[in-house]
Amino acid sequence: MSILVLRPDSWNFPLILHVGGAMAMVGCLILAAGALALAARTTVPAEGASLTRFGFRTLLWAAIPTYLVMRIGAEWLYTKEFNGDNDPAWVGVGYITSDSGALLLIIGTILTGIASRRLGRDPERRTVLGRIGAALLALLLVSFTIAIWAMTTKPS
Amino acid sequence: MNWYHALLFVHVLAAFLAVAGVVMYLGFLTATGSGASAPGQAPLLRLAPLATGLWNVGGLGTIIFGVWLAINRPQYELWDAWVIAAIVLWVIASAAGGRVGVGYRALRRGTGAPASAAIHAAMAVAVALLLIDMIYKPGA
C-alpha cells in the first residue's frame, strides 16, 4: 500500500521563498567568493580593484537580499509547521547555520567593502581584507551545504 | 539516512549547483553587458569555466537523480503531468544554458559575443518555473 504524502498547499509559497532564496544566495556567495579569489591572485592592480568591487556589490546587492528572502520564508514556514515545542534536530541545524551565516555574511560584506574602498582609492595597495572575506564566504558555503543536508534528510 | 533521503539530498544539492551556475551567468551579464566585455570586467570571465561546470554538473545531477526519485517513490510516476513538465522545462533550460555557456567561452577567448539577454532570461525563467513545478507538483 502506498501512502500519498503531500504538504498543505499553504506551505508552498513560503517554501518557494525559502528554497529559491537559498539557491540564489548560494549562487551569489559562489560568484562573490570567486571574484574575490581572482582578485587575490591577480598581479594587475586595476583588475584586483575591479574584482573586489564586483565581489562587494554582489554581496551587498544580491547575497544579503536573497539571504533575507530565504530567512523570511524559513520563519514563515516554521510558524505554519511547528509551535516552538519539541522542534526536531534539523530545525535547530537550520537556525544555527542561518543565524551564524548571517553574522559571517555581514562581517564578510563589511570587510570586502573596506577592501573595495581602499583599492578604489589606491589600486596598488595590498590588502588582506578581501582574502579574509573570501575565506568567510567559503566557510559559509560549507555550513550551508550542511544545512542543505539537514533540510533534505531531516535527522530527528 | 535512508535511500530516499540520500537521493533527495543529492538531487537538491545538484539543483543548488545548477542555480549557482545561472546566478554566475547573470552576474557575467551584469558585469559585461549584453555586448562585448567592458574594460576591467574581462577578468571576471575567468570564472566562466566554473559557472559552466556548476551548470553542467548541477543540470545532469538534477535530471538523473530526479528521474531516479520519481521511479523510487511509489506515489510518483514518470508520466505524471508535473514530472513531464519538469523534463520539458529542463530541456528548455539546458538548451538556453548551453548557448549561454558557449557564448561566454567564445567571449573569453575573444572569438565571439555572449548570448543575448533574452537567452539568459529564458534560462533563468525556465529554472524558476522548474522550482515552482517541483514544489507545487501540479496534478500530483
PDB file of C-alpha atoms in Angstrom:
ATOM      1  CA  MET A   1       0.000   0.000   0.000  1.00  0.00           C
ATOM      2  CA  SER A   2       1.387   3.392  -0.900  1.00  0.00           C
ATOM      3  CA  ILE A   3       0.523   6.488   1.059  1.00  0.00           C
ATOM      4  CA  LEU A   4       0.428   9.828  -0.708  1.00  0.00           C
ATOM      5  CA  VAL A   5       2.190  12.358   1.472  1.00  0.00           C
ATOM      6  CA  LEU A   6       1.691  15.965   0.415  1.00  0.00           C
ATOM      7  CA  ARG A   7       2.249  19.111   2.408  1.00  0.00           C
ATOM      8  CA  PRO A   8      -0.629  21.590   2.764  1.00  0.00           C
ATOM      9  CA  ASP A   9      -0.944  23.986  -0.174  1.00  0.00           C
ATOM     10  CA  SER A  10      -0.499  26.939   2.169  1.00  0.00           C
ATOM     11  CA  TRP A  11       3.120  25.867   2.742  1.00  0.00           C
ATOM     12  CA  ASN A  12       4.102  26.026  -0.919  1.00  0.00           C
ATOM     13  CA  PHE A  13       4.656  29.763  -1.349  1.00  0.00           C
ATOM     14  CA  PRO A  14       6.808  30.221   1.768  1.00  0.00           C
ATOM     15  CA  LEU A  15       8.707  27.069   0.735  1.00  0.00           C
ATOM     16  CA  ILE A  16       9.428  28.613  -2.672  1.00  0.00           C
ATOM     17  CA  LEU A  17      10.712  31.758  -0.958  1.00  0.00           C
ATOM     18  CA  HIS A  18      12.867  29.676   1.379  1.00  0.00           C
ATOM     19  CA  VAL A  19      14.344  27.289  -1.204  1.00  0.00           C
ATOM     20  CA  GLY A  20      14.534  29.798  -4.061  1.00  0.00           C
ATOM     21  CA  GLY A  21      16.148  32.397  -1.804  1.00  0.00           C
ATOM     22  CA  ALA A  22      18.638  29.834  -0.516  1.00  0.00           C
ATOM     23  CA  MET A  23      19.566  28.705  -4.031  1.00  0.00           C
ATOM     24  CA  ALA A  24      20.048  32.264  -5.273  1.00  0.00           C
ATOM     25  CA  MET A  25      22.026  33.164  -2.139  1.00  0.00           C
ATOM     26  CA  VAL A  26      24.409  30.216  -2.573  1.00  0.00           C
ATOM     27  CA  GLY A  27      24.939  31.249  -6.196  1.00  0.00           C
ATOM     28  CA  CYS A  28      25.721  34.813  -5.108  1.00  0.00           C
ATOM     29  CA  LEU A  29      28.177  33.549  -2.486  1.00  0.00           C
ATOM     30  CA  ILE A  30      29.998  31.377  -5.044  1.00  0.00           C
ATOM     31  CA  LEU A  31      30.136  34.295  -7.516  1.00  0.00           C
ATOM     32  CA  ALA A  32      31.417  36.745  -4.889  1.00  0.00           C
ATOM     33  CA  ALA A  33      33.929  34.260  -3.455  1.00  0.00           C
ATOM     34  CA  GLY A  34      35.175  33.501  -6.973  1.00  0.00           C
ATOM     35  CA  ALA A  35      35.617  37.199  -7.786  1.00  0.00           C
ATOM     36  CA  LEU A  36      37.463  37.804  -4.511  1.00  0.00           C
ATOM     37  CA  ALA A  37      39.683  34.755  -5.045  1.00  0.00           C
ATOM     38  CA  LEU A  38      40.560  36.032  -8.525  1.00  0.00           C
ATOM     39  CA  ALA A  39      41.274  39.469  -7.043  1.00  0.00           C
ATOM     40  CA  ALA A  40      43.681  37.910  -4.558  1.00  0.00           C
ATOM     41  CA  ARG A  41      45.563  36.079  -7.324  1.00  0.00           C
ATOM     42  CA  THR A  42      45.784  38.749  -9.988  1.00  0.00           C
ATOM     43  CA  THR A  43      49.025  40.663 -10.478  1.00  0.00           C
ATOM     44  CA  VAL A  44      47.310  43.596 -12.220  1.00  0.00           C
ATOM     45  CA  PRO A  45      46.245  46.172  -9.579  1.00  0.00           C
ATOM     46  CA  ALA A  46      43.344  47.593 -11.602  1.00  0.00           C
ATOM     47  CA  GLU A  47      41.928  44.089 -12.055  1.00  0.00           C
ATOM     48  CA  GLY A  48      42.192  43.413  -8.335  1.00  0.00           C
ATOM     49  CA  ALA A  49      40.285  46.604  -7.528  1.00  0.00           C
ATOM     50  CA  SER A  50      37.612  45.866 -10.134  1.00  0.00           C
ATOM     51  CA  LEU A  51      37.092  42.272  -8.999  1.00  0.00           C
ATOM     52  CA  THR A  52      36.973  43.252  -5.321  1.00  0.00           C
ATOM     53  CA  ARG A  53      34.365  45.918  -6.094  1.00  0.00           C
ATOM     54  CA  PHE A  54      32.314  43.373  -8.033  1.00  0.00           C
ATOM     55  CA  GLY A  55      32.549  40.883  -5.147  1.00  0.00           C
ATOM     56  CA  PHE A  56      31.439  43.532  -2.652  1.00  0.00           C
ATOM     57  CA  ARG A  57      28.496  44.665  -4.777  1.00  0.00           C
ATOM     58  CA  THR A  58      27.414  41.061  -5.301  1.00  0.00           C
ATOM     59  CA  LEU A  59      27.351  40.527  -1.550  1.00  0.00           C
ATOM     60  CA  LEU A  60      25.614  43.826  -0.758  1.00  0.00           C
ATOM     61  CA  TRP A  61      23.026  43.927  -3.533  1.00  0.00           C
ATOM     62  CA  ALA A  62      22.398  40.224  -4.145  1.00  0.00           C
ATOM     63  CA  ALA A  63      23.624  37.900  -1.381  1.00  0.00           C
ATOM     64  CA  ILE A  64      22.145  39.833   1.563  1.00  0.00           C
ATOM     65  CA  PRO A  65      18.703  40.395  -0.066  1.00  0.00           C
ATOM     66  CA  THR A  66      18.473  36.727  -1.088  1.00  0.00           C
ATOM     67  CA  TYR A  67      19.517  35.720   2.434  1.00  0.00           C
ATOM     68  CA  LEU A  68      16.609  37.800   3.759  1.00  0.00           C
ATOM     69  CA  VAL A  69      14.181  36.116   1.324  1.00  0.00           C
ATOM     70  CA  MET A  70      15.464  32.686   2.430  1.00  0.00           C
ATOM     71  CA  ARG A  71      15.196  33.590   6.120  1.00  0.00           C
ATOM     72  CA  ILE A  72      11.715  35.155   5.869  1.00  0.00           C
ATOM     73  CA  GLY A  73      10.491  32.058   4.009  1.00  0.00           C
ATOM     74  CA  ALA A  74      12.017  29.840   6.690  1.00  0.00           C
ATOM     75  CA  GLU A  75      10.352  31.717   9.544  1.00  0.00           C
ATOM     76  CA  TRP A  76       7.025  31.780   7.726  1.00  0.00           C
ATOM     77  CA  LEU A  77       7.207  28.001   7.212  1.00  0.00           C
ATOM     78  CA  TYR A  78       8.213  27.468  10.829  1.00  0.00           C
ATOM     79  CA  THR A  79       5.137  29.296  12.105  1.00  0.00           C
ATOM     80  CA  LYS A  80       2.949  27.034   9.960  1.00  0.00           C
ATOM     81  CA  GLU A  81       4.684  23.736  10.732  1.00  0.00           C
ATOM     82  CA  PHE A  82       5.850  23.997  14.341  1.00  0.00           C
ATOM     83  CA  ASN A  83       4.651  25.581  17.544  1.00  0.00           C
ATOM     84  CA  GLY A  84       8.009  26.037  19.276  1.00  0.00           C
ATOM     85  CA  ASP A  85       7.842  22.869  21.399  1.00  0.00           C
ATOM     86  CA  ASN A  86       9.967  19.802  20.688  1.00  0.00           C
ATOM     87  CA  ASP A  87      11.429  21.057  17.427  1.00  0.00           C
ATOM     88  CA  PRO A  88      13.281  18.323  15.527  1.00  0.00           C
ATOM     89  CA  ALA A  89      17.069  18.489  15.335  1.00  0.00           C
ATOM     90  CA  TRP A  90      17.117  19.552  11.681  1.00  0.00           C
ATOM     91  CA  VAL A  91      15.218  22.728  12.547  1.00  0.00           C
ATOM     92  CA  GLY A  92      17.939  23.515  15.082  1.00  0.00           C
ATOM     93  CA  VAL A  93      20.622  22.920  12.441  1.00  0.00           C
ATOM     94  CA  GLY A  94      18.770  25.325  10.161  1.00  0.00           C
ATOM     95  CA  TYR A  95      18.608  28.042  12.808  1.00  0.00           C
ATOM     96  CA  ILE A  96      22.264  27.644  13.790  1.00  0.00           C
ATOM     97  CA  THR A  97      23.564  27.733  10.222  1.00  0.00           C
ATOM     98  CA  SER A  98      21.322  30.604   9.108  1.00  0.00           C
ATOM     99  CA  ASP A  99      21.895  32.801  12.163  1.00  0.00           C
ATOM    100  CA  SER A 100      25.655  32.233  12.299  1.00  0.00           C
ATOM    101  CA  GLY A 101      25.642  32.557   8.500  1.00  0.00           C
ATOM    102  CA  ALA A 102      24.051  35.991   8.749  1.00  0.00           C
ATOM    103  CA  LEU A 103      26.840  37.109  11.064  1.00  0.00           C
ATOM    104  CA  LEU A 104      29.554  35.773   8.751  1.00  0.00           C
ATOM    105  CA  LEU A 105      27.827  37.293   5.719  1.00  0.00           C
ATOM    106  CA  ILE A 106      27.634  40.730   7.332  1.00  0.00           C
ATOM    107  CA  ILE A 107      31.255  40.595   8.512  1.00  0.00           C
ATOM    108  CA  GLY A 108      32.401  39.366   5.083  1.00  0.00           C
ATOM    109  CA  THR A 109      30.472  42.144   3.342  1.00  0.00           C
ATOM    110  CA  ILE A 110      31.917  44.833   5.618  1.00  0.00           C
ATOM    111  CA  LEU A 111      35.496  43.578   5.202  1.00  0.00           C
ATOM    112  CA  THR A 112      35.100  43.322   1.439  1.00  0.00           C
ATOM    113  CA  GLY A 113      33.548  46.792   1.349  1.00  0.00           C
ATOM    114  CA  ILE A 114      36.518  48.255   3.218  1.00  0.00           C
ATOM    115  CA  ALA A 115      38.907  46.460   0.863  1.00  0.00           C
ATOM    116  CA  SER A 116      36.973  47.752  -2.139  1.00  0.00           C
ATOM    117  CA  ARG A 117      37.072  51.295  -0.813  1.00  0.00           C
ATOM    118  CA  ARG A 118      40.819  51.141  -0.127  1.00  0.00           C
ATOM    119  CA  LEU A 119      41.584  49.642  -3.536  1.00  0.00           C
ATOM    120  CA  GLY A 120      39.331  52.220  -5.187  1.00  0.00           C
ATOM    121  CA  ARG A 121      41.497  54.979  -3.736  1.00  0.00           C
ATOM    122  CA  ASP A 122      44.788  53.218  -4.418  1.00  0.00           C
ATOM    123  CA  PRO A 123      44.684  50.070  -6.611  1.00  0.00           C
ATOM    124  CA  GLU A 124      48.383  49.426  -5.922  1.00  0.00           C
ATOM    125  CA  ARG A 125      47.681  48.996  -2.232  1.00  0.00           C
ATOM    126  CA  ARG A 126      47.924  45.475  -0.786  1.00  0.00           C
ATOM    127  CA  THR A 127      45.078  44.402   1.480  1.00  0.00           C
ATOM    128  CA  VAL A 128      44.219  41.067   3.044  1.00  0.00           C
ATOM    129  CA  LEU A 129      40.627  42.059   3.832  1.00  0.00           C
ATOM    130  CA  GLY A 130      39.320  40.740   0.517  1.00  0.00           C
ATOM    131  CA  ARG A 131      41.067  37.406   1.152  1.00  0.00           C
ATOM    132  CA  ILE A 132      39.543  37.192   4.625  1.00  0.00           C
ATOM    133  CA  GLY A 133      36.144  37.963   3.086  1.00  0.00           C
ATOM    134  CA  ALA A 134      36.619  35.157   0.529  1.00  0.00           C
ATOM    135  CA  ALA A 135      37.616  32.744   3.307  1.00  0.00           C
ATOM    136  CA  LEU A 136      34.485  33.647   5.293  1.00  0.00           C
ATOM    137  CA  LEU A 137      32.350  33.034   2.223  1.00  0.00           C
ATOM    138  CA  ALA A 138      33.981  29.624   1.727  1.00  0.00           C
ATOM    139  CA  LEU A 139      33.169  28.811   5.355  1.00  0.00           C
ATOM    140  CA  LEU A 140      29.588  29.948   4.772  1.00  0.00           C
ATOM    141  CA  LEU A 141      29.258  27.667   1.753  1.00  0.00           C
ATOM    142  CA  VAL A 142      30.414  24.673   3.822  1.00  0.00           C
ATOM    143  CA  SER A 143      27.911  25.473   6.573  1.00  0.00           C
ATOM    144  CA  PHE A 144      25.076  25.917   4.064  1.00  0.00           C
ATOM    145  CA  THR A 145      25.926  22.544   2.499  1.00  0.00           C
ATOM    146  CA  ILE A 146      25.417  21.034   5.955  1.00  0.00           C
ATOM    147  CA  ALA A 147      22.113  22.916   6.171  1.00  0.00           C
ATOM    148  CA  ILE A 148      21.004  21.504   2.799  1.00  0.00           C
ATOM    149  CA  TRP A 149      21.838  18.019   4.092  1.00  0.00           C
ATOM    150  CA  ALA A 150      19.830  18.648   7.276  1.00  0.00           C
ATOM    151  CA  MET A 151      16.846  20.128   5.414  1.00  0.00           C
ATOM    152  CA  THR A 152      16.616  17.211   2.960  1.00  0.00           C
ATOM    153  CA  THR A 153      17.443  14.244   5.201  1.00  0.00           C
ATOM    154  CA  LYS A 154      15.697  15.702   8.270  1.00  0.00           C
ATOM    155  CA  PRO A 155      17.621  13.833  11.010  1.00  0.00           C
ATOM    156  CA  SER A 156      15.434  13.624  14.101  1.00  0.00           C
TER     157      SER A 156
ATOM    158  CA  MET B   1      19.551   8.476   6.392  1.00  0.00           C
ATOM    159  CA  ASN B   2      17.625   6.103   4.149  1.00  0.00           C
ATOM    160  CA  TRP B   3      17.943   5.662   0.393  1.00  0.00           C
ATOM    161  CA  TYR B   4      15.169   8.152  -0.394  1.00  0.00           C
ATOM    162  CA  HIS B   5      16.764  10.871   1.741  1.00  0.00           C
ATOM    163  CA  ALA B   6      20.172  10.251   0.168  1.00  0.00           C
ATOM    164  CA  LEU B   7      18.675  10.604  -3.319  1.00  0.00           C
ATOM    165  CA  LEU B   8      16.758  13.710  -2.313  1.00  0.00           C
ATOM    166  CA  PHE B   9      19.889  15.307  -0.821  1.00  0.00           C
ATOM    167  CA  VAL B  10      21.936  14.730  -3.976  1.00  0.00           C
ATOM    168  CA  HIS B  11      19.039  15.901  -6.182  1.00  0.00           C
ATOM    169  CA  VAL B  12      18.574  19.130  -4.204  1.00  0.00           C
ATOM    170  CA  LEU B  13      22.336  19.716  -3.950  1.00  0.00           C
ATOM    171  CA  ALA B  14      22.568  19.364  -7.735  1.00  0.00           C
ATOM    172  CA  ALA B  15      19.747  21.905  -8.095  1.00  0.00           C
ATOM    173  CA  PHE B  16      21.707  24.330  -5.898  1.00  0.00           C
ATOM    174  CA  LEU B  17      24.763  23.883  -8.156  1.00  0.00           C
ATOM    175  CA  ALA B  18      22.685  24.474 -11.306  1.00  0.00           C
ATOM    176  CA  VAL B  19      21.141  27.640  -9.857  1.00  0.00           C
ATOM    177  CA  ALA B  20      24.630  28.787  -8.828  1.00  0.00           C
ATOM    178  CA  GLY B  21      25.605  28.428 -12.490  1.00  0.00           C
ATOM    179  CA  VAL B  22      22.594  30.542 -13.506  1.00  0.00           C
ATOM    180  CA  VAL B  23      23.456  33.228 -10.945  1.00  0.00           C
ATOM    181  CA  MET B  24      27.055  33.333 -12.171  1.00  0.00           C
ATOM    182  CA  TYR B  25      25.953  33.686 -15.795  1.00  0.00           C
ATOM    183  CA  LEU B  26      23.597  36.522 -14.790  1.00  0.00           C
ATOM    184  CA  GLY B  27      26.497  38.089 -12.890  1.00  0.00           C
ATOM    185  CA  PHE B  28      28.635  37.948 -16.032  1.00  0.00           C
ATOM    186  CA  LEU B  29      25.793  39.517 -17.999  1.00  0.00           C
ATOM    187  CA  THR B  30      25.522  42.317 -15.464  1.00  0.00           C
ATOM    188  CA  ALA B  31      29.262  42.889 -15.431  1.00  0.00           C
ATOM    189  CA  THR B  32      29.901  42.744 -19.158  1.00  0.00           C
ATOM    190  CA  GLY B  33      26.612  44.000 -20.567  1.00  0.00           C
ATOM    191  CA  SER B  34      24.886  42.103 -23.340  1.00  0.00           C
ATOM    192  CA  GLY B  35      27.554  43.113 -25.843  1.00  0.00           C
ATOM    193  CA  ALA B  36      31.312  42.904 -25.713  1.00  0.00           C
ATOM    194  CA  SER B  37      33.081  42.797 -22.382  1.00  0.00           C
ATOM    195  CA  ALA B  38      33.616  46.138 -20.727  1.00  0.00           C
ATOM    196  CA  PRO B  39      37.164  47.192 -19.885  1.00  0.00           C
ATOM    197  CA  GLY B  40      38.151  45.889 -16.471  1.00  0.00           C
ATOM    198  CA  GLN B  41      35.428  43.233 -16.391  1.00  0.00           C
ATOM    199  CA  ALA B  42      37.146  40.642 -18.592  1.00  0.00           C
ATOM    200  CA  PRO B  43      38.984  39.146 -15.585  1.00  0.00           C
ATOM    201  CA  LEU B  44      35.629  38.071 -14.157  1.00  0.00           C
ATOM    202  CA  LEU B  45      35.175  35.796 -17.167  1.00  0.00           C
ATOM    203  CA  ARG B  46      37.976  33.613 -15.792  1.00  0.00           C
ATOM    204  CA  LEU B  47      35.149  32.247 -13.649  1.00  0.00           C
ATOM    205  CA  ALA B  48      33.247  31.141 -16.774  1.00  0.00           C
ATOM    206  CA  PRO B  49      34.618  27.554 -16.667  1.00  0.00           C
ATOM    207  CA  LEU B  50      33.458  27.305 -13.030  1.00  0.00           C
ATOM    208  CA  ALA B  51      29.981  28.559 -13.965  1.00  0.00           C
ATOM    209  CA  THR B  52      29.762  26.123 -16.876  1.00  0.00           C
ATOM    210  CA  GLY B  53      30.944  23.280 -14.638  1.00  0.00           C
ATOM    211  CA  LEU B  54      28.334  24.105 -11.994  1.00  0.00           C
ATOM    212  CA  TRP B  55      25.615  24.350 -14.643  1.00  0.00           C
ATOM    213  CA  ASN B  56      26.577  21.068 -16.324  1.00  0.00           C
ATOM    214  CA  VAL B  57      27.099  19.020 -13.143  1.00  0.00           C
ATOM    215  CA  GLY B  58      24.024  20.522 -11.492  1.00  0.00           C
ATOM    216  CA  GLY B  59      21.865  20.050 -14.566  1.00  0.00           C
ATOM    217  CA  LEU B  60      22.872  16.438 -15.071  1.00  0.00           C
ATOM    218  CA  GLY B  61      22.520  15.731 -11.355  1.00  0.00           C
ATOM    219  CA  THR B  62      19.006  17.160 -11.155  1.00  0.00           C
ATOM    220  CA  ILE B  63      17.699  15.143 -14.104  1.00  0.00           C
ATOM    221  CA  ILE B  64      19.442  11.867 -13.204  1.00  0.00           C
ATOM    222  CA  PHE B  65      18.562  11.898  -9.519  1.00  0.00           C
ATOM    223  CA  GLY B  66      15.164  13.471 -10.186  1.00  0.00           C
ATOM    224  CA  VAL B  67      14.163  10.633 -12.516  1.00  0.00           C
ATOM    225  CA  TRP B  68      15.625   8.146 -10.035  1.00  0.00           C
ATOM    226  CA  LEU B  69      13.479   9.711  -7.286  1.00  0.00           C
ATOM    227  CA  ALA B  70      10.342   9.532  -9.438  1.00  0.00           C
ATOM    228  CA  ILE B  71      11.000   5.838 -10.038  1.00  0.00           C
ATOM    229  CA  ASN B  72      11.926   5.230  -6.390  1.00  0.00           C
ATOM    230  CA  ARG B  73       8.762   6.742  -4.899  1.00  0.00           C
ATOM    231  CA  PRO B  74       5.597   4.676  -5.290  1.00  0.00           C
ATOM    232  CA  GLN B  75       3.344   7.741  -5.283  1.00  0.00           C
ATOM    233  CA  TYR B  76       5.084   9.302  -8.315  1.00  0.00           C
ATOM    234  CA  GLU B  77       5.242   8.131 -11.910  1.00  0.00           C
ATOM    235  CA  LEU B  78       7.417   9.377 -14.761  1.00  0.00           C
ATOM    236  CA  TRP B  79       4.274  10.165 -16.762  1.00  0.00           C
ATOM    237  CA  ASP B  80       2.772  12.412 -14.058  1.00  0.00           C
ATOM    238  CA  ALA B  81       1.992  15.831 -15.524  1.00  0.00           C
ATOM    239  CA  TRP B  82       4.352  17.681 -13.178  1.00  0.00           C
ATOM    240  CA  VAL B  83       7.221  15.275 -13.938  1.00  0.00           C
ATOM    241  CA  ILE B  84       6.711  15.670 -17.698  1.00  0.00           C
ATOM    242  CA  ALA B  85       6.517  19.460 -17.254  1.00  0.00           C
ATOM    243  CA  ALA B  86       9.780  19.344 -15.272  1.00  0.00           C
ATOM    244  CA  ILE B  87      11.536  17.361 -18.002  1.00  0.00           C
ATOM    245  CA  VAL B  88      10.319  19.795 -20.695  1.00  0.00           C
ATOM    246  CA  LEU B  89      11.468  22.783 -18.622  1.00  0.00           C
ATOM    247  CA  TRP B  90      14.805  21.062 -18.003  1.00  0.00           C
ATOM    248  CA  VAL B  91      15.312  20.624 -21.765  1.00  0.00           C
ATOM    249  CA  ILE B  92      14.476  24.305 -22.386  1.00  0.00           C
ATOM    250  CA  ALA B  93      16.794  25.438 -19.585  1.00  0.00           C
ATOM    251  CA  SER B  94      19.570  23.166 -20.842  1.00  0.00           C
ATOM    252  CA  ALA B  95      19.291  24.456 -24.399  1.00  0.00           C
ATOM    253  CA  ALA B  96      19.396  28.089 -23.249  1.00  0.00           C
ATOM    254  CA  GLY B  97      22.125  27.459 -20.658  1.00  0.00           C
ATOM    255  CA  GLY B  98      24.238  25.625 -23.206  1.00  0.00           C
ATOM    256  CA  ARG B  99      24.123  28.624 -25.539  1.00  0.00           C
ATOM    257  CA  VAL B 100      24.963  30.973 -22.676  1.00  0.00           C
ATOM    258  CA  GLY B 101      27.977  28.868 -21.700  1.00  0.00           C
ATOM    259  CA  VAL B 102      29.249  28.664 -25.285  1.00  0.00           C
ATOM    260  CA  GLY B 103      28.848  32.453 -25.609  1.00  0.00           C
ATOM    261  CA  TYR B 104      30.978  33.193 -22.550  1.00  0.00           C
ATOM    262  CA  ARG B 105      33.619  30.705 -23.634  1.00  0.00           C
ATOM    263  CA  ALA B 106      33.795  32.479 -27.009  1.00  0.00           C
ATOM    264  CA  LEU B 107      33.888  35.907 -25.352  1.00  0.00           C
ATOM    265  CA  ARG B 108      36.675  34.809 -23.038  1.00  0.00           C
ATOM    266  CA  ARG B 109      38.718  33.561 -25.981  1.00  0.00           C
ATOM    267  CA  GLY B 110      37.905  36.687 -27.971  1.00  0.00           C
ATOM    268  CA  THR B 111      36.278  34.667 -30.743  1.00  0.00           C
ATOM    269  CA  GLY B 112      32.640  35.722 -30.313  1.00  0.00           C
ATOM    270  CA  ALA B 113      29.970  37.525 -28.374  1.00  0.00           C
ATOM    271  CA  PRO B 114      27.972  36.358 -25.359  1.00  0.00           C
ATOM    272  CA  ALA B 115      24.430  35.055 -25.713  1.00  0.00           C
ATOM    273  CA  SER B 116      21.717  37.719 -25.732  1.00  0.00           C
ATOM    274  CA  ALA B 117      19.936  38.914 -22.605  1.00  0.00           C
ATOM    275  CA  ALA B 118      16.811  37.134 -23.902  1.00  0.00           C
ATOM    276  CA  ILE B 119      18.616  33.774 -23.861  1.00  0.00           C
ATOM    277  CA  HIS B 120      19.808  34.476 -20.309  1.00  0.00           C
ATOM    278  CA  ALA B 121      16.230  35.341 -19.352  1.00  0.00           C
ATOM    279  CA  ALA B 122      14.877  32.145 -20.966  1.00  0.00           C
ATOM    280  CA  MET B 123      17.355  30.085 -18.942  1.00  0.00           C
ATOM    281  CA  ALA B 124      16.536  31.865 -15.673  1.00  0.00           C
ATOM    282  CA  VAL B 125      12.751  31.720 -16.198  1.00  0.00           C
ATOM    283  CA  ALA B 126      12.856  28.010 -17.110  1.00  0.00           C
ATOM    284  CA  VAL B 127      14.836  27.264 -13.933  1.00  0.00           C
ATOM    285  CA  ALA B 128      12.455  29.357 -11.808  1.00  0.00           C
ATOM    286  CA  LEU B 129       9.452  27.537 -13.324  1.00  0.00           C
ATOM    287  CA  LEU B 130      11.188  24.226 -12.602  1.00  0.00           C
ATOM    288  CA  LEU B 131      11.450  25.152  -8.926  1.00  0.00           C
ATOM    289  CA  ILE B 132       7.776  26.173  -8.833  1.00  0.00           C
ATOM    290  CA  ASP B 133       6.811  22.910 -10.558  1.00  0.00           C
ATOM    291  CA  MET B 134       8.854  20.862  -8.080  1.00  0.00           C
ATOM    292  CA  ILE B 135       7.197  22.490  -5.089  1.00  0.00           C
ATOM    293  CA  TYR B 136       3.589  22.786  -6.259  1.00  0.00           C
ATOM    294  CA  LYS B 137       3.639  19.450  -8.152  1.00  0.00           C
ATOM    295  CA  PRO B 138       0.507  20.297 -10.183  1.00  0.00           C
ATOM    296  CA  GLY B 139      -1.643  17.224 -10.716  1.00  0.00           C
ATOM    297  CA  ALA B 140       0.081  15.156  -8.021  1.00  0.00           C
TER     298      ALA B 140
END
